Coordinates of C-alpha atoms and ligand atoms in Angstrom, one line a residue:
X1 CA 0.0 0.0 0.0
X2 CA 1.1 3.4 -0.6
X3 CA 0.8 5.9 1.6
X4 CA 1.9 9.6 1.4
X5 CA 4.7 8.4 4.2
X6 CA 6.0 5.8 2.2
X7 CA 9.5 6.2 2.2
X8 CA 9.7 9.2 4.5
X9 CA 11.8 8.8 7.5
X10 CA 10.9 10.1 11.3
X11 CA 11.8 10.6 14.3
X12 CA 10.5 11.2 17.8
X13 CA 11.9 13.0 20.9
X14 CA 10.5 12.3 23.8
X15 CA 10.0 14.3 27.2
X16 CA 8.5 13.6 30.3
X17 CA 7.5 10.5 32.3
X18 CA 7.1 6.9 30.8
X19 CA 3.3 7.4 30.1
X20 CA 5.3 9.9 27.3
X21 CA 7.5 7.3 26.1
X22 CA 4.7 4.9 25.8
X23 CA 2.8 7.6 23.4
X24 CA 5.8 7.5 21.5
X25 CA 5.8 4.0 21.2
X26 CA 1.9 4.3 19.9
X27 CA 3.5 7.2 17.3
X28 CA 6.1 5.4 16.0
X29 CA 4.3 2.3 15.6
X30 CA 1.3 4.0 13.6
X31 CA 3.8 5.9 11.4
X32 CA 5.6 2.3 10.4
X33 CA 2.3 1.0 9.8
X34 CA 1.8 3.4 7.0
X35 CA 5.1 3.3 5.4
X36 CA 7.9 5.8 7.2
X37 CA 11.0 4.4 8.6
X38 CA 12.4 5.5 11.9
X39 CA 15.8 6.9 12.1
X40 CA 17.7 8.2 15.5
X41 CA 19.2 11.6 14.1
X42 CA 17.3 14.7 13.7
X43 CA 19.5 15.2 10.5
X44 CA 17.8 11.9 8.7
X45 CA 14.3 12.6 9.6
X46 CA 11.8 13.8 7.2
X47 CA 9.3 14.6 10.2
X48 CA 10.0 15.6 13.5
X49 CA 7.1 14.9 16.5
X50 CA 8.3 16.0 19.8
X51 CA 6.5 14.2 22.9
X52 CA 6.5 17.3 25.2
X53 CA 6.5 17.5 29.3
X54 CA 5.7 20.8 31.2
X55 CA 5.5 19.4 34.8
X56 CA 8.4 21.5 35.0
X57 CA 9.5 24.3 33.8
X58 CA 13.0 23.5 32.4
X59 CA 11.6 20.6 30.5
X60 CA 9.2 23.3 29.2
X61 CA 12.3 25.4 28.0
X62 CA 14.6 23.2 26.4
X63 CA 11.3 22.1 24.1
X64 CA 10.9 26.1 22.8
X65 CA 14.7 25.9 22.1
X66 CA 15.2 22.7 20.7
X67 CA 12.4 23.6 18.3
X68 CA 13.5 26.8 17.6
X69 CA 16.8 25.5 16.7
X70 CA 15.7 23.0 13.7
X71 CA 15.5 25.4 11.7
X72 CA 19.5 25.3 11.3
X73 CA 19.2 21.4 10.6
X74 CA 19.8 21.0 6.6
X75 CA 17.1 18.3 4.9
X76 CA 19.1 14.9 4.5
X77 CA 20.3 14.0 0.8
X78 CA 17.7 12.3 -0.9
X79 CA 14.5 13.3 0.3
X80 CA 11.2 13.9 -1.4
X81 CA 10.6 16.9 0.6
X82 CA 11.2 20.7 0.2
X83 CA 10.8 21.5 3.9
X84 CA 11.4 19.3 7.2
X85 CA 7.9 18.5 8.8
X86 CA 7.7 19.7 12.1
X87 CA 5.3 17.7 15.2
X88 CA 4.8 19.2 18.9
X89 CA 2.3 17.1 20.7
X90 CA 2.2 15.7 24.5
X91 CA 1.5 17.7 27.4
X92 CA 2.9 21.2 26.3
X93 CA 0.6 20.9 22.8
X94 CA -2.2 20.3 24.8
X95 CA -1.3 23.4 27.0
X96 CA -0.2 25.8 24.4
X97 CA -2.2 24.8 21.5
X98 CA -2.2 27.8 19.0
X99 CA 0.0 29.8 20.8
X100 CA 3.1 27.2 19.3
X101 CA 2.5 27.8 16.0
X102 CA 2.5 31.7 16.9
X103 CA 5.8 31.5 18.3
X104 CA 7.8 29.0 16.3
X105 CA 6.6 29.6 12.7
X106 CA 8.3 26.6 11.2
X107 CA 6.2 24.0 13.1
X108 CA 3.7 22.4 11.2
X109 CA 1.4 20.7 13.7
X110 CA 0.2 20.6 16.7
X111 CA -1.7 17.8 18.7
X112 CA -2.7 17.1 22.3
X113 CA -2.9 14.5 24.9
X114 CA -5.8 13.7 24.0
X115 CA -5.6 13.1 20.0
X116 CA -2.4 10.8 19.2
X117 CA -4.2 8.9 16.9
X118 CA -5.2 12.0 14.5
X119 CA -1.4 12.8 13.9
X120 CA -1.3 10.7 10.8
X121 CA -3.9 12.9 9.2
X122 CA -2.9 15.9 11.1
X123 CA 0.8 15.0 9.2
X124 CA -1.0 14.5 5.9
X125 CA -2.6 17.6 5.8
X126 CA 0.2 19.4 6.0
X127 CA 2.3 17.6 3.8
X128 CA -0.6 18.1 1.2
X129 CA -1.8 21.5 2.2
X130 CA 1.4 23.2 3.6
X131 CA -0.4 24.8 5.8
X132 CA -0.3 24.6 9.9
X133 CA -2.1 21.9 11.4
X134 CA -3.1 22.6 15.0
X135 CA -6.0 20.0 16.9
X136 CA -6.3 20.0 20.4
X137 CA -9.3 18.4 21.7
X138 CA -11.0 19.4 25.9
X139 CA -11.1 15.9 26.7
X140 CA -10.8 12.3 25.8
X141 CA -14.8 10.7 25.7
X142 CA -13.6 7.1 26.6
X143 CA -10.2 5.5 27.1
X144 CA -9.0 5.7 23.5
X145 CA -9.1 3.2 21.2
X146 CA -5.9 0.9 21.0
X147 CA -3.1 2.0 18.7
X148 CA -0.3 -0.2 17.3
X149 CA 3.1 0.1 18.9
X150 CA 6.6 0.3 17.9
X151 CA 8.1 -1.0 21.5
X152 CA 11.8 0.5 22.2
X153 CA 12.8 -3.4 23.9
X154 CA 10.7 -7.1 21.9
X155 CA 10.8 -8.3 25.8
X156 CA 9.3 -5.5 27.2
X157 CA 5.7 -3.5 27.6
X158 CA 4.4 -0.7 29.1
X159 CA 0.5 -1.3 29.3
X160 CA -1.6 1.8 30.0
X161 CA -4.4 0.9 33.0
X162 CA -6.2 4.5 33.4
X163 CA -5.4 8.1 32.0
X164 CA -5.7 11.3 33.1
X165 CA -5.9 12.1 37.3
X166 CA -8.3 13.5 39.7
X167 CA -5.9 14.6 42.7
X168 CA -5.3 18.0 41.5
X169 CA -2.2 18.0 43.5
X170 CA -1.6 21.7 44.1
X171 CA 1.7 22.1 42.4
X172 CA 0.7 19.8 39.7
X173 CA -0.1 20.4 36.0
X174 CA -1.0 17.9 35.1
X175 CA -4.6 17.1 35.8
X176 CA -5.0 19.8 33.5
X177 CA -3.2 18.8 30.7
X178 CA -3.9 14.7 31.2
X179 CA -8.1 15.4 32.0
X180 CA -10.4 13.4 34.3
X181 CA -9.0 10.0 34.9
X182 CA -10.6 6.6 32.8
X183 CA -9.8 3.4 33.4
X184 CA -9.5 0.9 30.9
X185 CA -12.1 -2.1 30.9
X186 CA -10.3 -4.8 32.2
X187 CA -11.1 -7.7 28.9
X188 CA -8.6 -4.5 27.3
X189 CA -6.3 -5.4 29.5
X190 CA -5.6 -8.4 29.4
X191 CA -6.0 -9.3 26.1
X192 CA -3.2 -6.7 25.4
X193 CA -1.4 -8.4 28.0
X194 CA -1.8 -12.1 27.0
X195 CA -1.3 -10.4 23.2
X196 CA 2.1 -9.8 24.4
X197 CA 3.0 -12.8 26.7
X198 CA 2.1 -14.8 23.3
X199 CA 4.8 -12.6 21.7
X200 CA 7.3 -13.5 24.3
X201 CA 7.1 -10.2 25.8
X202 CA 8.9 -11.0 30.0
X203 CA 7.9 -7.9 31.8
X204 CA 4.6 -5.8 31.8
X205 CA 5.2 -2.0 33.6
X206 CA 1.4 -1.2 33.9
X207 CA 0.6 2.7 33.7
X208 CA -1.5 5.3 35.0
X209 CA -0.6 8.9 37.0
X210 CA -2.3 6.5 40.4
X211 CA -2.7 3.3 39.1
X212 CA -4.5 2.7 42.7
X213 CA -7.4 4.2 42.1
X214 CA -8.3 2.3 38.4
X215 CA -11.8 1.2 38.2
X216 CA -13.3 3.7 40.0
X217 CA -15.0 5.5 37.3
X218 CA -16.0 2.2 35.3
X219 CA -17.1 -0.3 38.3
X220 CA -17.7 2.0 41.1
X221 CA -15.0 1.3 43.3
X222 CA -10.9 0.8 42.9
X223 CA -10.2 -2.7 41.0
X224 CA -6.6 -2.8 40.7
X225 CA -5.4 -5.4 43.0
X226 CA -7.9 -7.8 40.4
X227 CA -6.2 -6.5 37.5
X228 CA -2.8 -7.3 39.2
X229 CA -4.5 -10.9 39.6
X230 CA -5.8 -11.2 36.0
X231 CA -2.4 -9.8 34.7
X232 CA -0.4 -12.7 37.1
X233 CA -2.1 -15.3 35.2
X234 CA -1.3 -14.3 32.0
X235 CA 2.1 -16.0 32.8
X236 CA 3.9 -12.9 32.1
X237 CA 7.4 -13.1 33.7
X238 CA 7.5 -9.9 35.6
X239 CA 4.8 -7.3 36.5
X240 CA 5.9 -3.9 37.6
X241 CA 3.1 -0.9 38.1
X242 CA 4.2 3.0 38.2
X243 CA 2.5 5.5 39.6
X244 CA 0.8 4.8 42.9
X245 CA -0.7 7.5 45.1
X246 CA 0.1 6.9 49.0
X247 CA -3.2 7.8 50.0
X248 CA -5.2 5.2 47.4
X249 CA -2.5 2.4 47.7
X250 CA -4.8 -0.6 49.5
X251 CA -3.9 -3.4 51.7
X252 CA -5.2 -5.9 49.4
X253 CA -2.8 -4.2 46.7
X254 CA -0.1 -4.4 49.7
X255 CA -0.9 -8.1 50.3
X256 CA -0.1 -8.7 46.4
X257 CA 3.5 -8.6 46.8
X258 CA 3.4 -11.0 48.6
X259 CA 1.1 -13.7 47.0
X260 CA 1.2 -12.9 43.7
X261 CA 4.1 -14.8 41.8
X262 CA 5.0 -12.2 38.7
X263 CA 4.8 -9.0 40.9
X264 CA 8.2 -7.7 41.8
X265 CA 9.5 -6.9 44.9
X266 CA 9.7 -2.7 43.6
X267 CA 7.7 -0.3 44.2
X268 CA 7.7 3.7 43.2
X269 CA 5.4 5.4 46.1
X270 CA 6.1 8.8 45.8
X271 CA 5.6 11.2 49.1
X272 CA 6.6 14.3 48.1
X273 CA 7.6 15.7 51.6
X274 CA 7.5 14.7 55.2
X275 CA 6.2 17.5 56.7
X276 CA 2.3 17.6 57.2
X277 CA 1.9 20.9 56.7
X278 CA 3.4 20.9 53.2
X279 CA 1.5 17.8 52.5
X280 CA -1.5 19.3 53.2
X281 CA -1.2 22.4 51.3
X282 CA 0.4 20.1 48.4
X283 CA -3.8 18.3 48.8
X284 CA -1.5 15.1 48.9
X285 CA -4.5 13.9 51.9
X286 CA -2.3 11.5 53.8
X287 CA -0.2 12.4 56.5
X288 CA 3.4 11.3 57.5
X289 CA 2.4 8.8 59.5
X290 CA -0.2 7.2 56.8
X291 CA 2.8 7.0 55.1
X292 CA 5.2 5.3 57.1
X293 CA 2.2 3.3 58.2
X294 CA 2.4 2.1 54.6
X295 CA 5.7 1.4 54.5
X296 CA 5.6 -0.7 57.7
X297 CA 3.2 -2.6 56.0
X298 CA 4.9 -3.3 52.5
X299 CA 7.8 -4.3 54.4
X300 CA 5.5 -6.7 56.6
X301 CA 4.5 -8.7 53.4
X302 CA 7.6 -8.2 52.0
X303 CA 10.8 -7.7 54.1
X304 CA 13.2 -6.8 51.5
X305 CA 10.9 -5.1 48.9
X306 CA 13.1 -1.8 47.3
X307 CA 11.5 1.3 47.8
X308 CA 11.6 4.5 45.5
X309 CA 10.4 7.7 45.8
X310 CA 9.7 11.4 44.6
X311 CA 10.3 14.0 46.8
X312 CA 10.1 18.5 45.5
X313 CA 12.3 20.4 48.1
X314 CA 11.3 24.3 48.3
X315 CA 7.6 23.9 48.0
X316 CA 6.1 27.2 48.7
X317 CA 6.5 27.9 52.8
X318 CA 8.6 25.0 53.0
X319 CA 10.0 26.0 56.6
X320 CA 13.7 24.8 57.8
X321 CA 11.4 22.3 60.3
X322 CA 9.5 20.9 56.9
X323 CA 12.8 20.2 55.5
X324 CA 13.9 18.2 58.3
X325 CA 10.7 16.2 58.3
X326 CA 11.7 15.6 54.6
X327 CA 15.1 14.8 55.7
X328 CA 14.5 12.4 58.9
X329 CA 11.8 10.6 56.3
X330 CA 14.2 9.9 53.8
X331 CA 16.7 8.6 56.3
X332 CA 14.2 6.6 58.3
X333 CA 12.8 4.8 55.4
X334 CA 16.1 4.0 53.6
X335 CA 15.0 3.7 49.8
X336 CA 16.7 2.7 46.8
X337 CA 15.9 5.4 44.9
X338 CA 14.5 8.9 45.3
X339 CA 13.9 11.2 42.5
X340 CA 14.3 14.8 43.7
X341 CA 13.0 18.0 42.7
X342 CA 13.0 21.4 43.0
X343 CA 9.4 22.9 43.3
X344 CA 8.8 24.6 39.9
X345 CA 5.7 27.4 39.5
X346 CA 3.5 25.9 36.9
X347 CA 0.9 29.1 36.0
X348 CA -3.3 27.9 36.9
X349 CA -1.7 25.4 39.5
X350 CA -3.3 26.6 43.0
X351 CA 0.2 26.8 44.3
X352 CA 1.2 29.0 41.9
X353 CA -0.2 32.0 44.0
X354 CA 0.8 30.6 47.3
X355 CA 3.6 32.9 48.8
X356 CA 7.0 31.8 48.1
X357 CA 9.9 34.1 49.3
X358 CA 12.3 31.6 50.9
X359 CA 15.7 32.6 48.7
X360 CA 16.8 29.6 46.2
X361 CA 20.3 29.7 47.6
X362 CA 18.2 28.3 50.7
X363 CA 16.8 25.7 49.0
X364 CA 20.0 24.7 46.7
X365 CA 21.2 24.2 50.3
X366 CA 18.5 21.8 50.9
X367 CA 18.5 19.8 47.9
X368 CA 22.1 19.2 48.1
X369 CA 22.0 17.6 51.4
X370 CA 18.8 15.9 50.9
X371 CA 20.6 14.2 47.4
X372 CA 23.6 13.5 49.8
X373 CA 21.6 11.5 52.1
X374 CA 19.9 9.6 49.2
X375 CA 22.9 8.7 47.9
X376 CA 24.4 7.1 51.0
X377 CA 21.0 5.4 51.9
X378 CA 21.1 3.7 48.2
X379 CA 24.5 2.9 48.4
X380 CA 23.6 0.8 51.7
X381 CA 20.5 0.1 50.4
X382 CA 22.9 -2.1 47.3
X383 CA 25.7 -3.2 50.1
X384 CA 22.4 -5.6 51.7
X385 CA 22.6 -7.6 48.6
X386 CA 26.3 -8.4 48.4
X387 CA 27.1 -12.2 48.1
X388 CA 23.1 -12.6 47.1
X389 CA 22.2 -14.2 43.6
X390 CA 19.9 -12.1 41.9
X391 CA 18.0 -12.9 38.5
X392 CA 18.7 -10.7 36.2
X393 CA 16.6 -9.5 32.9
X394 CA 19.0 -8.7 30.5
X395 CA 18.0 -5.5 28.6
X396 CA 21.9 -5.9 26.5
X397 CA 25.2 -4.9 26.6
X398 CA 26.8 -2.0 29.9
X399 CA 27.0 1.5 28.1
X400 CA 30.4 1.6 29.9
X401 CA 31.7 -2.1 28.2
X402 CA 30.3 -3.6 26.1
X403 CA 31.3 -6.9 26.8
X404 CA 29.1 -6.6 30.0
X405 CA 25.7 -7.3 30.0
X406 CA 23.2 -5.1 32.1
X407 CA 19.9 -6.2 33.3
X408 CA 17.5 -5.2 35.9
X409 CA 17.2 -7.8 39.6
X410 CA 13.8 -8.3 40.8
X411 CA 14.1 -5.5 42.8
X412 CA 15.1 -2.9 39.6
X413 CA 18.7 -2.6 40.1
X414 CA 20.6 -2.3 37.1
X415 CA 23.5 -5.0 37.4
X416 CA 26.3 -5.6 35.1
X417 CA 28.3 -9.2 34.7
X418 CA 30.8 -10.1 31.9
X419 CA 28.8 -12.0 29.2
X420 CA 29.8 -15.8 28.2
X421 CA 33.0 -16.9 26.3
X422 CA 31.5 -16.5 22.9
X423 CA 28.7 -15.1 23.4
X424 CA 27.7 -11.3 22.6
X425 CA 26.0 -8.9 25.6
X426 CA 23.5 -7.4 23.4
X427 CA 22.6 -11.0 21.9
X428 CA 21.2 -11.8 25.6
X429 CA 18.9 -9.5 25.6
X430 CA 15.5 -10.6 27.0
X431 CA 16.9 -13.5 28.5
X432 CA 17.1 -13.8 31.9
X433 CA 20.8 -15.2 33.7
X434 CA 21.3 -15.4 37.5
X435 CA 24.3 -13.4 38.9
X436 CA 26.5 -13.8 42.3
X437 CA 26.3 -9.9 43.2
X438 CA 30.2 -9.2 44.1
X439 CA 30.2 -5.4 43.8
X440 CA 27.4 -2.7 45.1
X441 CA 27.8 0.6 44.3
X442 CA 25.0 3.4 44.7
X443 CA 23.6 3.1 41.3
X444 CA 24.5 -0.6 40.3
X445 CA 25.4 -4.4 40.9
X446 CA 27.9 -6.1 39.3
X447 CA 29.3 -9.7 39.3
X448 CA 29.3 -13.1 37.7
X449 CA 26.8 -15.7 36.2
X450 CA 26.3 -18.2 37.8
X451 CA 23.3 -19.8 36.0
X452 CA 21.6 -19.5 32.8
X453 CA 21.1 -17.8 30.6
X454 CA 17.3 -19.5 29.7
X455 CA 16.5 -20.0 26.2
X456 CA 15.1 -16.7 25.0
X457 CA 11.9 -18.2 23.6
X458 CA 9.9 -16.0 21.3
X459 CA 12.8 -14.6 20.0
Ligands
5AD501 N1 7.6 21.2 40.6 C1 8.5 20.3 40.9 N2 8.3 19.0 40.8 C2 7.1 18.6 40.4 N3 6.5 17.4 40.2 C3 5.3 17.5 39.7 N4 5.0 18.8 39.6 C4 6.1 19.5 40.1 C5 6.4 20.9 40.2 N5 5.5 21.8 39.9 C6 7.2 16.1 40.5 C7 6.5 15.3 41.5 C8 6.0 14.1 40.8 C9 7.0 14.0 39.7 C10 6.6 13.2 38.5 O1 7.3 15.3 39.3 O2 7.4 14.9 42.5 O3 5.8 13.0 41.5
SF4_502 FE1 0.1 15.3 39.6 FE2 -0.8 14.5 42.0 FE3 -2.0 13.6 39.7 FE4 0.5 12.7 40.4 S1 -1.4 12.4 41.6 S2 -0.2 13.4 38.4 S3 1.4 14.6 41.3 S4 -1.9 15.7 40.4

């Protein structure tokens, strides 16, 4: 079939959280269905979509620059265009709609959150008509209809659950950029799911902004431990679920880890801050000690489950005393990871007119030592595993050598362990190997096989 992307090449560049990438996935595999080849430079691509974040405002930056700046790119040698087509879609296209195409004039179109599957036409039309394309729709009627995808890894998914979010967190954007939340019926689910397990596909990350609270609009209460249940007997190797909101995350979710066979031991609960007066003007509705309730709980069901979190340092009125809540938090729970931010004033968020004047130098101060503690607490955090045997999923060869292999253990670290005599790192991937852990260090494992690896089937 010809299409009018038949021998056009693309590419995407992607902002943002995984719920982004996973878009991009959905891109890239409807824009291979009609013909165009993917290419990794900027300098061999026909058409140009950029998958945009504005949670914060840096992000939001780089996006105006890096637009602004392809304009300097030259058209690669040999293609059937006169002019590079130009894509801004994600969270900033839903935001800024119109006002893109007014300020960068060599874009072409624009699309929303809640329209990926119009960019195809939205692309054709300007390839046919020259003209700018911009379509940004309020809301999204149902969960949208399934797109194909182009996955970055043939082992691995991510599987969207709900979209959109109701918790209006006050420093957030996006509940307004993402609309009302919608679950996805559960038959969806798992037919994607067992779609993929049939494809040899070993680990499902499901997705939603609070994955906790799926099924309330469709069955009238939460349903997600039974989708963790249906997804666990698809046979899929390993289930993973990102994002969970502390004050929706259940006990029969809790009690999953430890019945259900494919869900790892990880799990990303971010708090935000320890302090319950930030909490409460962040409308987080738990308290420090729901939290830590939590974590007692997890732990409970499963001693050595890793813990990660997100914490913003400098949110409006943040006091010395918040921070120290923050601080003693961090130390007493001890997680593996904790992605740290600085507050960032996102205009229409309620906390964008809360008063603000503690100086940034303060809260540099802050972050610093908060990243310091995080550091030494994952660094212990890896030191518990020494001497352990871990099973790793291979996702290819170490970025630093690449006669190392580097997988992720149970508990998402990245480890590294010299591959076979004969045998090539990036060849393993998807396979899974079991590793003697010999080295910890903050960010990784490393050691040697010990076992395996299985046969990749499906590959
Ligand atoms: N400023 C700083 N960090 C933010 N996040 C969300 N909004 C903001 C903001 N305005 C962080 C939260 C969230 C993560 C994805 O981004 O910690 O969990
Ligand atoms: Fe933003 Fe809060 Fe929704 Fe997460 S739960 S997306 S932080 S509003």
């Amino acid at each position: 079939m010809h299409t009018p992307f038949t021998n056009l090449t693309f590419c995407i560049r992607t902002f943002g959280c995984q719920m982004n990438k996973h878009d991009s996935e959905r891109i890239a595999g409807m824009l291979e269905g009609m013909g165009a080849l993917q290419v990794d430079a900027i300098e061999d691509a026909d058409v140009v979509a950029f998958m945009t974040c504005c949670v914060r405002e840096a992000a939001d930056t780089r996006l105006y620059g890096q637009v602004a700046s392809l304009k300097n790119v030259p058209l690669r040698a040999g293609t059937p265009l006169s002019k590079r087509i130009v894509a801004v879609g994600g969270c900033i296209g839903q935001r800024d709609g119109e006002k893109l195409v007014d300020e960068l004039k060599h874009l072409d179109v624009v699309f929303g959150t809640h329209n990926l599957g119009s960019l195809p036409r939205l692309l054709e039309a300007a390839l046919e008509e020259g003209s700018h394309q911009v379509e940004v729709l309020d809301a999204a009627s149902s969960f949208p209809t399934e797109l194909p995808t182009a996955r970055e890894h043939e082992w691995a998914a991510w599987l969207p659950i709900t979209i959109g979010c109701n918790n209006f967190c006050s420093y957030c954007i996006v509940p307004y950029v993402r609309g009302r939340e919608k679950s996805r019926p559960l038959e969806d689910i798992v037919a994607e799911a067992e779609r993929y397990v049939a494809a040899g596909v070993k680990e499902i990350t499901l997705l939603g902004q609070n994955v906790n609270s799926y099924g309330r609009d469709l069955y009238g209460s939460p349903r997600f431990a039974q989708v963790l249940d249906a997804l666990d007997q698809t046979g899929i190797e390993r289930l993973r679920f990102a994002t969970s909101h502390p004050k929706d995350l259940n006990d029969e979710v809790v009690g999953r880890f430890a019945t259900l066979r494919s869900l790892m031991p990880a799990l990303h609960l971010p708090v935000q801050s320890g302090s319950d007066a930030v909490l409460a003007a962040m409308n987080r509705r738990y308290t420090r000690d729901h939290y830590r309730a939590l974590v007692a709980k997890l732990r409970d069901a499963v001693p050595d489950i890793a813990l990660s979190t997100d914490i913003i340092v400098g949110f409006p009125g943040e006091t010395a005393k918040d921070f120290e809540d923050t601080y003693r938090l961090v130390d007493e729970v001890g997680y593996h990871q904790v992605f740290t931010f600085i507050y960032s004033k996102r205009e229409g968020t309620p906390a964008a007119s809360m008063d603000d004047d503690t100086p940034r130098e303060v809260i540099q101060q802050r972050f610093d030592r908060l990243v310091d503690l995080v550091q030494q607490r994952a660094f212990e955090a890896n030191q518990r595993d020494l001497g352990s045997t871990v099973d790793v999923l291979v996702e290819g060869a170490s970025k630093r050598d690449e006669r190392l292999l580097a997988g992720k253990s149970p508990k998402n670290q990245t480890v590294h362990a010299p591959a076979p005599a004969g045998v090539r790192a990036e060849d393993l991937a998807g396979s899974t190997v079991r590793v003697r852990v010999d080295e910890a260090k903050t960010w990784y494992l490393a050691g040697e096989i010990v076992d395996g690896p299985d046969a990749a089937d499906g590959r």
